[in-house]
Amino acid sequence: MSAEVRAVASGHRAAGATGSQAARAQRREVRRQDLQVAAAAGALWTAGLVVASRWDYWIPASSEAWWCAGAGLVAALAVRRWAARAGFWAVSGGYLVAYSLVLDGGRMPSFVHVIPLLVTTYAVTRAGAEPPVLAAVVAGALGVTLQAGVANAAWGLSTWDWHPAVDLSSAVQLVALVVAAALLGAMVHRLARTSASLAERNAQLVALQEVRAREAVAAERTRIARELHDVVAHHVSAIVVRAQAADRVADAQPDAPREAVRWIAPAGKEALDAMRSVVRVLRAADEEAAPYAPTAGLDALPGVLARVREAGLDVRATLPDPLPACAPQVGLAVVRVAQEALTNVLVHSAAPHATVTLTRSATDVVLEVTDPGPPRPPTAGTGLGGNGLLHMRERAAAAGASVVAGALPGGGWRVRLVVPLDRLPEDPARRAPRREAADA
């Protein structure tokens, strides 16, 4: 047996031992509480009988029967939860025998003396240890026997003549009390089971809610990380490429660094504004936080193309005129995928130009970004990148789209995003695509 298997088995044994110890401790606590309740009831019953016995107006037919009834009540309470079934049969049978011996088989002088039977009947049905019908029949028969007296009941059974051995009115009342106790116990038992089931389901829902909350937090963190990556990678890559280009031509073109700085300053400010908007999401404590910058839609695509052109890459774009109407998440996916693909061309490719095509067919909206290559040598890289392809796939998945990125057979690289048309709102206007000027 491996160490891992032994460790798991040991953990299961330890958990089982802990559970059994807890169950035993709970049973001991229930037993202790039942005994305390029984002792308190016995003390009250004893005190009541002692006080009543000193009262001149209380002259019971048999004071021993009252003490026997008190003993039966104490016994019924002492085992009402931790030994409900055994207690029911022991208390019922034992009370009948003891009571008939005390009264020498005579009639029960008071309905109060049926209380032990009512308590043990309620206890056994409350615990679900015996069916309510069986408990009611047994306790009712014993109660009627006590009400008539064991001797009279035996005579009635032998002759099948229960009148006047049994008072029918009293017997009906007694049976009604026993049935009520059995039904009450069964109802409380069912309510307890329902409450336990609801508590278990509530615990499961709370656990599920915690899991979903953790998943939501993880998804939100991933979304924010993706947004920061898209903003930083695109803007900073363009800034680095523009700065490197200006440095390479500085000797031949003295004005190139100045022009690059003039372009880099607003590009950097735009990147900072985008990052601050995302950071405000993280710092927001309620819905009254500062307003955020609007989410980029499909109408931001021309701006992305212009920014990449200003960074030094010749972008040849073919876009529909007008741009197709689409849901916000779809437009954001198209813009971010195009932005990431062009950023990868800037960083990882030595291609002089890239081609961006956005088309809308009867079933799909398709974005395609290609460059002829070749790949940029590793030593000449900008040092940026890492999760671009992953983020493009996540963007596509969020919009119900698919994206494929890979090398072309004849050289170069292609990124193709396909968004199903059923994710777009109805747009009856479909115009032919127009060719953008390369220097627009």
XYZ file of C-alpha atoms in Angstrom:
440
model
C 0.000 0.000 0.000
C 1.433 3.379 -1.013
C 1.963 6.234 1.421
C -0.800 8.274 -0.229
C -3.321 5.416 0.074
C -2.350 4.845 3.709
C -2.733 8.545 4.427
C -6.179 8.664 2.819
C -7.303 5.519 4.660
C -5.955 6.911 7.924
C -7.837 10.149 7.307
C -11.074 8.275 6.644
C -10.620 6.204 9.808
C -9.907 9.332 11.826
C -12.994 11.056 10.397
C -15.132 7.982 11.138
C -13.800 7.766 14.681
C -14.479 11.448 15.242
C -18.018 11.066 13.883
C -18.770 8.056 16.092
C -17.416 9.866 19.138
C -19.618 12.853 18.370
C -22.653 10.559 17.962
C -21.945 8.868 21.293
C -21.527 12.230 22.978
C -24.822 13.408 21.507
C -26.615 10.278 22.728
C -25.172 10.775 26.213
C -26.358 14.368 26.189
C -29.888 13.346 25.096
C -30.000 10.676 27.822
C -28.850 13.170 30.420
C -31.493 15.710 29.366
C -34.270 13.092 29.432
C -33.255 11.954 32.897
C -33.188 15.541 34.128
C -36.669 16.208 32.753
C -37.926 12.964 34.319
C -36.376 13.856 37.668
C -37.912 17.341 37.581
C -41.347 15.900 36.727
C -41.010 13.313 39.519
C -40.077 16.018 42.001
C -43.077 18.134 41.032
C -45.434 15.136 41.161
C -44.089 14.148 44.601
C -44.374 17.694 45.912
C -47.943 17.919 44.616
C -48.973 14.647 46.244
C -47.327 15.593 49.551
C -49.120 18.937 49.627
C -52.436 17.364 48.544
C -52.197 14.625 51.157
C -52.152 17.322 53.880
C -55.301 18.893 52.496
C -58.400 17.769 54.335
C -60.599 18.001 51.256
C -58.487 15.600 49.141
C -59.540 12.054 49.909
C -58.331 9.776 47.050
C -59.744 6.301 46.588
C -56.165 5.017 46.469
C -53.174 7.228 47.144
C -50.940 4.355 45.985
C -52.480 4.601 42.517
C -51.398 8.240 42.336
C -47.856 7.306 43.309
C -47.913 4.542 40.690
C -49.101 7.022 38.052
C -46.263 9.365 39.006
C -43.733 6.551 38.705
C -45.122 5.637 35.290
C -44.839 9.278 34.155
C -41.226 9.477 35.337
C -40.373 6.250 33.496
C -42.045 7.456 30.282
C -40.157 10.773 30.374
C -36.816 9.146 31.238
C -36.688 7.104 28.002
C -38.795 9.281 25.689
C -36.022 10.032 23.153
C -33.010 7.760 23.539
C -35.053 4.530 23.934
C -38.487 5.419 22.581
C -39.512 1.982 21.231
C -38.273 -0.079 24.182
C -39.630 2.543 26.562
C -43.072 2.387 24.967
C -43.439 -1.357 25.386
C -41.799 -1.425 28.821
C -43.784 1.488 30.208
C -47.100 0.320 28.706
C -46.811 -3.258 29.930
C -45.133 -2.437 33.198
C -47.609 0.301 34.049
C -50.555 -2.027 33.444
C -49.092 -4.688 35.701
C -47.990 -2.315 38.458
C -51.223 -0.345 38.439
C -53.417 -3.456 38.557
C -51.353 -4.800 41.478
C -51.688 -1.542 43.377
C -55.467 -1.433 42.885
C -55.848 -5.218 43.060
C -57.400 -5.237 39.602
C -59.836 -2.407 40.340
C -60.985 0.461 38.196
C -58.820 3.500 37.466
C -60.194 6.210 39.761
C -59.081 9.211 37.651
C -58.377 10.007 34.023
C -55.180 11.702 35.225
C -53.692 8.257 35.695
C -53.659 7.679 31.918
C -50.987 10.381 31.491
C -48.063 7.859 31.390
C -49.724 6.084 28.460
C -50.295 9.374 26.644
C -46.681 10.462 27.177
C -45.129 7.195 26.009
C -47.509 7.032 23.007
C -46.552 10.554 21.976
C -42.857 9.800 22.511
C -42.785 6.645 20.373
C -44.673 8.264 17.463
C -42.660 11.476 17.803
C -39.480 9.424 17.396
C -41.003 7.479 14.481
C -40.120 4.228 16.298
C -43.575 2.656 15.907
C -46.470 3.277 13.485
C -49.096 5.643 14.945
C -51.900 3.114 14.365
C -50.111 0.380 16.316
C -49.193 2.720 19.162
C -52.752 4.071 19.365
C -54.312 0.583 19.373
C -51.969 -0.737 22.066
C -52.229 2.307 24.313
C -55.979 2.601 23.785
C -56.568 -1.034 24.682
C -54.445 -0.717 27.820
C -56.166 2.520 28.772
C -59.638 1.005 28.417
C -58.468 -1.989 30.443
C -57.250 0.296 33.232
C -60.419 2.373 33.036
C -62.577 -0.738 33.455
C -60.250 -2.486 35.835
C -58.312 -5.619 35.036
C -60.809 -7.845 36.818
C -63.808 -6.358 35.010
C -61.957 -6.457 31.684
C -61.133 -10.128 32.199
C -64.745 -10.869 33.060
C -65.954 -8.921 29.984
C -63.597 -10.871 27.728
C -64.720 -14.178 29.169
C -68.426 -13.447 28.794
C -68.292 -10.989 25.884
C -70.542 -8.778 27.963
C -68.813 -5.434 28.506
C -71.759 -3.685 30.088
C -71.623 -2.461 32.809
C -67.919 -3.432 33.045
C -66.934 -0.576 30.687
C -68.398 2.911 30.662
C -68.744 3.512 26.932
C -68.636 7.313 27.202
C -65.469 7.246 29.307
C -63.887 4.667 27.031
C -64.522 6.820 23.953
C -62.974 9.830 25.650
C -59.949 7.828 26.721
C -59.416 6.355 23.260
C -59.781 9.843 21.763
C -57.002 11.115 24.050
C -54.706 8.252 23.084
C -55.381 8.714 19.356
C -54.751 12.453 19.696
C -51.412 11.780 21.396
C -50.406 9.336 18.648
C -51.439 11.708 15.848
C -49.711 14.665 17.513
C -46.492 12.692 17.850
C -46.680 11.582 14.207
C -47.301 15.160 13.032
C -44.389 16.524 15.041
C -42.185 13.726 13.697
C -43.112 14.586 10.117
C -42.517 18.288 10.758
C -39.131 17.479 12.277
C -38.170 15.390 9.237
C -39.313 18.168 6.921
C -37.335 20.734 8.905
C -34.240 18.536 8.825
C -34.622 18.056 5.081
C -35.043 21.793 4.548
C -32.036 22.490 6.757
C -29.948 20.030 4.740
C -31.080 21.580 1.465
C -30.382 25.030 2.840
C -26.885 23.948 3.812
C -26.387 22.562 0.312
C -27.656 25.807 -1.206
C -25.334 27.838 1.031
C -22.398 25.659 -0.007
C -23.428 25.960 -3.664
C -23.766 29.708 -3.283
C -20.270 29.898 -1.812
C -18.908 27.850 -4.712
C -20.672 30.041 -7.244
C -19.466 33.167 -5.446
C -15.885 31.910 -5.646
C -16.373 31.059 -9.319
C -17.829 34.507 -9.951
C -14.886 36.156 -8.202
C -12.439 34.052 -10.216
C -14.273 34.854 -13.454
C -14.305 38.566 -12.638
C -10.608 38.533 -11.811
C -9.927 36.770 -15.106
C -12.048 39.300 -16.970
C -10.260 42.261 -15.358
C -6.869 40.678 -16.003
C -7.850 40.141 -19.638
C -9.018 43.751 -19.948
C -5.807 45.079 -18.428
C -3.756 42.860 -20.712
C -5.602 44.041 -23.790
C -5.215 47.701 -22.852
C -1.587 47.516 -21.722
C -0.347 45.134 -24.399
C -1.886 47.088 -27.254
C -0.980 50.619 -26.178
C 2.413 49.869 -24.676
C 3.421 47.636 -27.597
C 2.558 50.427 -30.007
C 4.509 52.924 -27.893
C 7.569 50.646 -27.709
C 7.509 49.898 -31.430
C 7.176 53.605 -32.276
C 10.013 54.493 -29.903
C 12.303 51.790 -31.345
C 11.539 52.904 -34.869
C 12.326 56.509 -33.976
C 15.603 55.437 -32.373
C 16.645 53.483 -35.475
C 16.117 56.422 -37.836
C 17.196 59.198 -35.450
C 20.582 59.719 -37.140
C 19.102 60.003 -40.630
C 15.901 61.797 -39.551
C 16.567 64.125 -36.595
C 12.888 65.069 -36.340
C 11.731 61.451 -35.961
C 12.222 61.277 -32.148
C 10.269 64.511 -31.688
C 7.407 63.210 -33.815
C 7.470 59.919 -31.932
C 7.272 61.689 -28.581
C 4.335 63.774 -29.792
C 2.541 60.557 -30.713
C 3.616 58.605 -27.609
C 2.309 61.201 -25.128
C -1.405 61.007 -26.105
C -1.126 57.232 -26.633
C 0.246 56.823 -23.116
C -2.471 59.087 -21.703
C -5.110 56.983 -23.442
C -3.615 53.817 -21.941
C -3.576 55.385 -18.463
C -7.221 56.439 -18.798
C -8.214 52.912 -19.781
C -6.283 51.391 -16.899
C -7.752 53.869 -14.408
C -11.237 52.924 -15.565
C -10.511 49.260 -14.810
C -8.870 50.086 -11.477
C -11.969 52.039 -10.438
C -13.942 48.811 -10.867
C -11.665 47.125 -8.343
C -11.916 49.988 -5.860
C -15.657 50.561 -6.190
C -17.494 49.778 -2.936
C -21.033 50.360 -4.163
C -23.108 51.372 -7.156
C -22.515 55.072 -6.442
C -18.859 54.891 -7.447
C -17.404 57.168 -10.069
C -18.635 56.549 -13.631
C -16.510 54.359 -15.844
C -15.420 54.816 -19.386
C -17.884 53.273 -21.828
C -17.106 49.787 -23.115
C -15.553 49.731 -26.551
C -17.982 48.734 -29.283
C -17.566 47.836 -32.919
C -17.381 51.533 -33.765
C -13.997 51.626 -31.963
C -12.433 49.342 -34.588
C -11.370 52.176 -36.964
C -9.616 53.888 -34.031
C -7.683 50.709 -33.267
C -6.587 50.455 -36.899
C -5.515 54.115 -36.932
C -3.481 53.691 -33.747
C -1.611 50.694 -35.164
C -0.918 52.593 -38.376
C 0.520 55.467 -36.356
C 2.769 52.968 -34.584
C 4.348 52.174 -37.958
C 2.434 49.183 -39.326
C 0.699 49.524 -42.686
C -2.835 48.190 -42.023
C -4.961 47.479 -45.078
C -8.556 47.188 -43.921
C -11.783 46.155 -45.624
C -14.798 46.999 -43.469
C -18.554 47.077 -44.157
C -20.112 50.506 -44.567
C -21.832 51.002 -42.215
C -20.408 48.682 -39.585
C -22.954 45.941 -38.717
C -25.060 46.489 -35.627
C -24.226 43.947 -32.940
C -24.589 43.225 -29.263
C -22.043 44.999 -26.994
C -20.184 41.789 -26.089
C -19.899 40.887 -29.763
C -18.555 44.293 -30.749
C -16.092 44.222 -27.863
C -14.905 40.758 -28.896
C -14.298 41.866 -32.500
C -12.429 45.003 -31.410
C -10.296 43.216 -28.806
C -9.434 40.295 -31.091
C -8.445 42.702 -33.877
C -6.437 44.764 -31.406
C -4.646 41.712 -30.008
C -3.947 40.286 -33.461
C -2.452 43.582 -34.721
C -0.442 43.963 -31.512
C 1.010 40.501 -32.098
C 1.977 41.579 -35.634
C 3.753 44.631 -34.197
C 5.583 42.609 -31.569
C 6.246 39.216 -33.132
C 6.317 39.789 -36.886
C 8.679 41.613 -39.228
C 5.877 42.022 -41.770
C 5.647 45.508 -43.355
C 1.873 45.369 -43.452
C -1.205 43.520 -42.179
C -4.638 42.961 -43.655
C -7.884 43.304 -41.682
C -11.150 42.107 -43.224
C -14.576 42.270 -41.595
C -17.436 40.654 -43.526
C -21.025 39.789 -42.823
C -22.637 36.819 -44.526
C -26.116 35.360 -44.213
C -25.061 33.361 -41.164
C -21.888 34.885 -39.682
C -19.830 37.957 -39.031
C -16.201 37.140 -39.776
C -13.059 39.030 -38.771
C -9.772 38.026 -40.379
C -6.350 39.504 -39.618
C -3.359 38.290 -41.661
C 0.247 39.277 -42.137
C 2.794 37.857 -44.610
C 5.576 37.466 -42.053
C 8.349 36.549 -41.517
C 8.481 36.156 -37.702
C 10.604 38.715 -35.884
C 13.864 37.280 -34.497
C 13.624 36.675 -30.718
C 16.470 39.045 -29.939
C 14.631 41.877 -31.626
C 11.407 41.435 -29.627
C 9.860 44.041 -27.438
C 9.643 41.826 -24.392
C 5.840 41.949 -24.313
C 3.241 39.241 -24.777
C 2.363 35.919 -23.166
C -1.422 35.420 -23.008
C -2.637 37.004 -26.221
C -3.977 33.850 -27.876
C -5.647 32.722 -24.651
C -7.357 36.070 -24.233
C -8.569 36.022 -27.836
C -10.174 32.631 -27.240
C -11.800 33.886 -24.031
C -13.161 36.932 -25.845
C -14.588 34.723 -28.556
C -16.158 32.329 -26.056
C -17.808 35.211 -24.199
C -19.500 36.286 -27.453
C -20.501 32.753 -28.480
C -17.935 32.858 -31.277
C -14.912 30.814 -32.333
C -11.398 31.953 -33.145
C -8.597 30.173 -34.980
C -5.019 31.439 -35.005
C -2.092 29.831 -36.788
C 0.552 29.966 -39.457
C -0.430 30.112 -43.121
C 0.852 27.440 -45.510
C 2.781 29.947 -47.641
C 4.166 31.861 -44.678
C 2.725 34.487 -42.419
C 0.029 34.315 -39.747
C -3.738 34.472 -39.693
C -6.323 35.097 -36.956
C -9.932 34.306 -37.915
C -12.908 35.130 -35.668
C -16.377 33.828 -36.589
C -19.458 35.163 -34.752
C -22.807 33.435 -35.522
C -25.388 35.820 -36.877
C -27.997 34.771 -34.290
C -25.912 36.598 -31.692
C -26.560 39.887 -33.563
C -29.734 42.006 -33.549
C -31.788 42.314 -36.680
C -30.163 44.634 -39.215
C -31.965 44.766 -42.570
C -29.436 47.129 -44.085
C -26.611 45.207 -45.702
C -24.167 47.290 -47.671
C -21.257 46.157 -49.811
C -17.850 46.480 -48.112
C -15.685 49.424 -49.004
C -11.944 49.577 -49.274
C -10.286 51.878 -46.747
C -7.365 53.966 -47.892
C -4.155 52.723 -46.403
C -3.233 56.172 -45.129
C -6.714 57.016 -43.704
